[in-house]
Coordinates of C-alpha atoms in Angstrom, one line a residue:
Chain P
X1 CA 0.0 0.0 0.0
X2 CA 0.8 3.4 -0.2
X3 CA 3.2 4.8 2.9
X4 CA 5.3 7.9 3.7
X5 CA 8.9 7.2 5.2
X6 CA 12.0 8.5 6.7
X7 CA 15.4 8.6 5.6
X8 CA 16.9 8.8 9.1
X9 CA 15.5 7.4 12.4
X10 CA 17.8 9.8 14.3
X11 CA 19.5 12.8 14.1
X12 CA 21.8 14.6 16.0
X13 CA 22.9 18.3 15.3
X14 CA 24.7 20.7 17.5
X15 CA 23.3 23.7 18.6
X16 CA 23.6 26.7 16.4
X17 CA 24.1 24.4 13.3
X18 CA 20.9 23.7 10.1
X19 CA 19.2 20.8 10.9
X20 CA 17.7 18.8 7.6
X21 CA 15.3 16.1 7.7
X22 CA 14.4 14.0 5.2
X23 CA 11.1 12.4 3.8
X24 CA 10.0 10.0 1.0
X25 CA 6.9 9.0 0.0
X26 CA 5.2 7.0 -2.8
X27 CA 1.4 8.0 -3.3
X28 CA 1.6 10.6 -6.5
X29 CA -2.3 11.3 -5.6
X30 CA -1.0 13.2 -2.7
X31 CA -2.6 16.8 -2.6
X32 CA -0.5 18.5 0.3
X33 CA 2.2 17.6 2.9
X34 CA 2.7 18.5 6.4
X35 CA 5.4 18.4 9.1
X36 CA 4.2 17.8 12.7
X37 CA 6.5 18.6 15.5
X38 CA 6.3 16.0 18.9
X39 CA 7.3 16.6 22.0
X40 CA 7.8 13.9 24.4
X41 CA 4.0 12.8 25.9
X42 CA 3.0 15.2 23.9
X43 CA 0.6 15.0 20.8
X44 CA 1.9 16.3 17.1
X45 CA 2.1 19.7 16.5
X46 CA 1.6 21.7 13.6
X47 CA 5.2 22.9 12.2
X48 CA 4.4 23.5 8.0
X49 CA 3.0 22.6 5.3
X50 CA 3.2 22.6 1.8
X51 CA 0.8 22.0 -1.5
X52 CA 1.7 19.4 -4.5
X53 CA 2.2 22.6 -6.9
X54 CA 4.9 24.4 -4.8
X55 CA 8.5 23.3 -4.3
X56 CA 9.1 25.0 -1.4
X57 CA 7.6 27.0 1.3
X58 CA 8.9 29.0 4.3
X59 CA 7.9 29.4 7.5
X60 CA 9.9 31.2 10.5
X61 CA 13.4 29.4 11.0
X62 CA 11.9 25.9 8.7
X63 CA 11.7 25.6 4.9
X64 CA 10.1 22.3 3.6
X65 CA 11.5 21.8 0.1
X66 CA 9.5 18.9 -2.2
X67 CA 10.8 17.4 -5.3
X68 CA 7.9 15.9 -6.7
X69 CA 9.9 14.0 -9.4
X70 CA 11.6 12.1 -7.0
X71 CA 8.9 12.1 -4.3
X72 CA 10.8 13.5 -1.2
X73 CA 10.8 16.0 1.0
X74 CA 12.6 17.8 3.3
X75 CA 12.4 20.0 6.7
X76 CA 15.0 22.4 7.2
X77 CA 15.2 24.2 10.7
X78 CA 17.7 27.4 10.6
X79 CA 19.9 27.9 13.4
X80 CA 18.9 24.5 15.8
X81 CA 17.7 25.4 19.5
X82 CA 17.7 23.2 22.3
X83 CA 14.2 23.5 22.1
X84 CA 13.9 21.9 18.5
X85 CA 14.7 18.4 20.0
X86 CA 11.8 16.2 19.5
X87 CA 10.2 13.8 17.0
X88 CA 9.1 15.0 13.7
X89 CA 6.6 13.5 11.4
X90 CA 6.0 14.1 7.7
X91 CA 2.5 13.0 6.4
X92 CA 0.9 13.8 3.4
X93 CA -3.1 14.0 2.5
X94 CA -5.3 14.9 0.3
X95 CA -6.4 11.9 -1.5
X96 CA -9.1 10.7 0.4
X97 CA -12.2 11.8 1.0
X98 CA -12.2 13.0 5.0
X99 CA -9.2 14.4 4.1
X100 CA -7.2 11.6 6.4
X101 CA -3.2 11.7 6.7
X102 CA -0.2 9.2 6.6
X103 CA 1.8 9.4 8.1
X104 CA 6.1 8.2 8.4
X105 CA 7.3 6.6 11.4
X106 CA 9.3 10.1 12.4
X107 CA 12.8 11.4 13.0
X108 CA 13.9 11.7 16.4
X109 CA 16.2 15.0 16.3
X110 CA 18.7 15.3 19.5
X111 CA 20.1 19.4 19.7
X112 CA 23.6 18.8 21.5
X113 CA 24.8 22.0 23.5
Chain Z
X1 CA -10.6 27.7 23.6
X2 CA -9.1 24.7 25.1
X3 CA -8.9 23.1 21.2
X4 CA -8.9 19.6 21.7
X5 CA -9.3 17.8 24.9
X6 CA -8.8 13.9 25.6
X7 CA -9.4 12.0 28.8
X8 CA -8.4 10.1 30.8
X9 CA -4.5 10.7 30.2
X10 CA -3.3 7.3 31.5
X11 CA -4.8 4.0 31.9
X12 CA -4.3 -0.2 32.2
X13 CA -6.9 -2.2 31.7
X14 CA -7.0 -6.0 32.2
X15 CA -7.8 -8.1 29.2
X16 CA -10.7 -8.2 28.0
X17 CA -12.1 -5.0 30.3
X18 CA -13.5 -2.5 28.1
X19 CA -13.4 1.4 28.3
X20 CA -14.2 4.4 26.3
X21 CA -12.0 7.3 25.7
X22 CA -12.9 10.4 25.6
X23 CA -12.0 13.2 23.2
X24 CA -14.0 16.7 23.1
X25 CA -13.1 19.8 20.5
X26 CA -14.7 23.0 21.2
X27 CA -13.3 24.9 17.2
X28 CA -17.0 23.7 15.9
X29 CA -14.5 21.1 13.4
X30 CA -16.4 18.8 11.3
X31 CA -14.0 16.4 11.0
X32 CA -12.8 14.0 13.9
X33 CA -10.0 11.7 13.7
X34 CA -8.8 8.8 16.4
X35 CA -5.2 7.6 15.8
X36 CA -3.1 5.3 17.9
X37 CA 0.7 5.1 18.1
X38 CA 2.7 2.4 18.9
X39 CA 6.4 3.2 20.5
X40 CA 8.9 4.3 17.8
X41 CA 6.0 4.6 15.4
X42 CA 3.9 7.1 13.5
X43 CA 0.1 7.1 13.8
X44 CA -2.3 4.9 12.3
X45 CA -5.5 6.2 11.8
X46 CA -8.3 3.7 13.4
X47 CA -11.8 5.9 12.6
X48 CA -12.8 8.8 11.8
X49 CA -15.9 11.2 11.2
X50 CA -17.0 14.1 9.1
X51 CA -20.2 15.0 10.9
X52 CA -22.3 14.3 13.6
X53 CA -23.8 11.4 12.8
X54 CA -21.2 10.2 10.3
X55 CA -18.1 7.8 10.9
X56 CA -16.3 5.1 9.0
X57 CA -13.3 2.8 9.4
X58 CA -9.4 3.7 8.9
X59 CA -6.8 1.9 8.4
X60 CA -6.5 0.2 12.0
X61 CA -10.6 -0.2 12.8
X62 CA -10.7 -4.0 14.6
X63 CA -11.7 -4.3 17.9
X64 CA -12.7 -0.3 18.3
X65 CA -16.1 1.5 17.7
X66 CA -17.1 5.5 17.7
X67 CA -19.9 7.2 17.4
X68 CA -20.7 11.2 17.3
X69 CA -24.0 12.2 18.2
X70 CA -22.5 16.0 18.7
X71 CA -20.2 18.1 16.8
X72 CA -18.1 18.6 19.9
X73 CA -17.8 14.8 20.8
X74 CA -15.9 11.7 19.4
X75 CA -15.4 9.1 22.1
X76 CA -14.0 6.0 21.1
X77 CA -14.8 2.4 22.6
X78 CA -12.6 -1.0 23.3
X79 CA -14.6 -3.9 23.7
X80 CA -12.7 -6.6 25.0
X81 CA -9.2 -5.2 25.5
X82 CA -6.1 -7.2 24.1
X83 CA -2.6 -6.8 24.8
X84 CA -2.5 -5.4 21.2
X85 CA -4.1 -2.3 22.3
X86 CA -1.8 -1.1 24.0
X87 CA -0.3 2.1 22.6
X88 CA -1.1 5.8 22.8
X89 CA -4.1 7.2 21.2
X90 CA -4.4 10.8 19.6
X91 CA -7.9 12.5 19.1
X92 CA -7.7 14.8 16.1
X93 CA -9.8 17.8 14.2
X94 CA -10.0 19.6 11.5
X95 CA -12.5 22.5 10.2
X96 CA -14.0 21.5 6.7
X97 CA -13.0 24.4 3.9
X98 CA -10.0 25.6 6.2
X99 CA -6.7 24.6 6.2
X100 CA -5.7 20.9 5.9
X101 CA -4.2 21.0 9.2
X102 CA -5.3 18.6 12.1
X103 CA -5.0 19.8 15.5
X104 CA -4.4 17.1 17.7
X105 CA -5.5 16.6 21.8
X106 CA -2.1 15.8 23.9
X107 CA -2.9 11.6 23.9
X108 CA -4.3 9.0 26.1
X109 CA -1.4 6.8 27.1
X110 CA -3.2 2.8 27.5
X111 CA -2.0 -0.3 28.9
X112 CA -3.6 -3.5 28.7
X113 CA -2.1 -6.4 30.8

């Protein structure tokens, strides 16, 4: 069936430094992607998102790039803060009819000091 | 508003107990989404509704039931709870003709033993 994956389980950046995450997914019927943010014991929160008829889209300190051709995505957070460690989640919707998501199984991103 | 609000936040149940969780939204959001998340995974939707009165299956359905008499109000049932079950569960909504973005309540964390 169709899915939405991850490059990289983990990720580890140091403070200061870009962090990019990557995404890949396989359903061309996709409308629109979006990058949740999770917090431990926390539930997904909105980060960006970004339509199937843009290649990229900016947002304050994050850019999501898609390359449609290759179907992949990416999350790019400027200047990393402690605060950016957590779990993030690319999912993509827009081809059914509630407008349901799917989503990856998520990047855990470490900010070392 | 409080957005979306799930309780209880923790629970273990026995096999085969049942219980229903609760999930309330006070946007006025059409749509209503239950997801459940296994440990290092992403969500996987199990039902969801685009009206009172409305629900159907996702992609995870057996051994849970909904119903939504009220715009506000999407509780979701176990019947005979398995060891299988246990995971967090997400409540999520999202307005019909805004944005695609779901806003999600912080999680009810379940054991079954």
């Amino acid at each position: 069936g169709e899915s939405v994956g991850l490059h990289l389980p983990t990720l580890s950046v140091q403070e200061g430094d870009n962090s990019i995450i990557n995404c890949a997914y396989s359903n061309s019927a996709s409308d629109y992607f979006i990058w949740y943010k999770q917090e431990s014991g926390k539930g997904p929160q909105f980060i960006i998102d970004i339509r199937s008829n843009m290649d990229k889209r900016q947002g304050q300190r994050v850019t999501v790039l898609l390359n449609k051709t290759v179907k992949h995505l990416s999350l790019q957070i400027a200047a990393t803060q402690p605060g950016d460690s957590a779990v993030y989640f690319c999912a993509e919707g827009g081809s059914g009819s509630a407008r349901q998501l799917t989503f990856g199984s998520g990047t855990q991103l470490t900010v070392l000091p | 508003n409080a957005g979306v609000t799930q309780t209880p936040k923790f629970r273990i149940l026995k096999i085969g107990q049942s219980m229903t969780l609760q999930c309330t939204q006070d946007m006025n959001h059409n749509y209503m989404y239950w997801y459940r998340q296994d440990p290092g995974m992403g969500l996987k939707l199990i039902y969801y509704s685009v009206g009172a009165g409305i629900t159907d299956k996702g992609e995870v359905p057996n051994g849970y039931n909904v119903s939504r008499s009220t715009t506000e109000d999407f509780p979701l049932r176990l019947e005979l709870a398995a060891p299988s079950q246990t995971s967090v569960y997400f409540c999520a909504s999202l307005t019909a003709g805004g944005t695609d973005t779901q806003y999600f309540g912080p999680g009810t964390r379940l054991t079954v033993l």
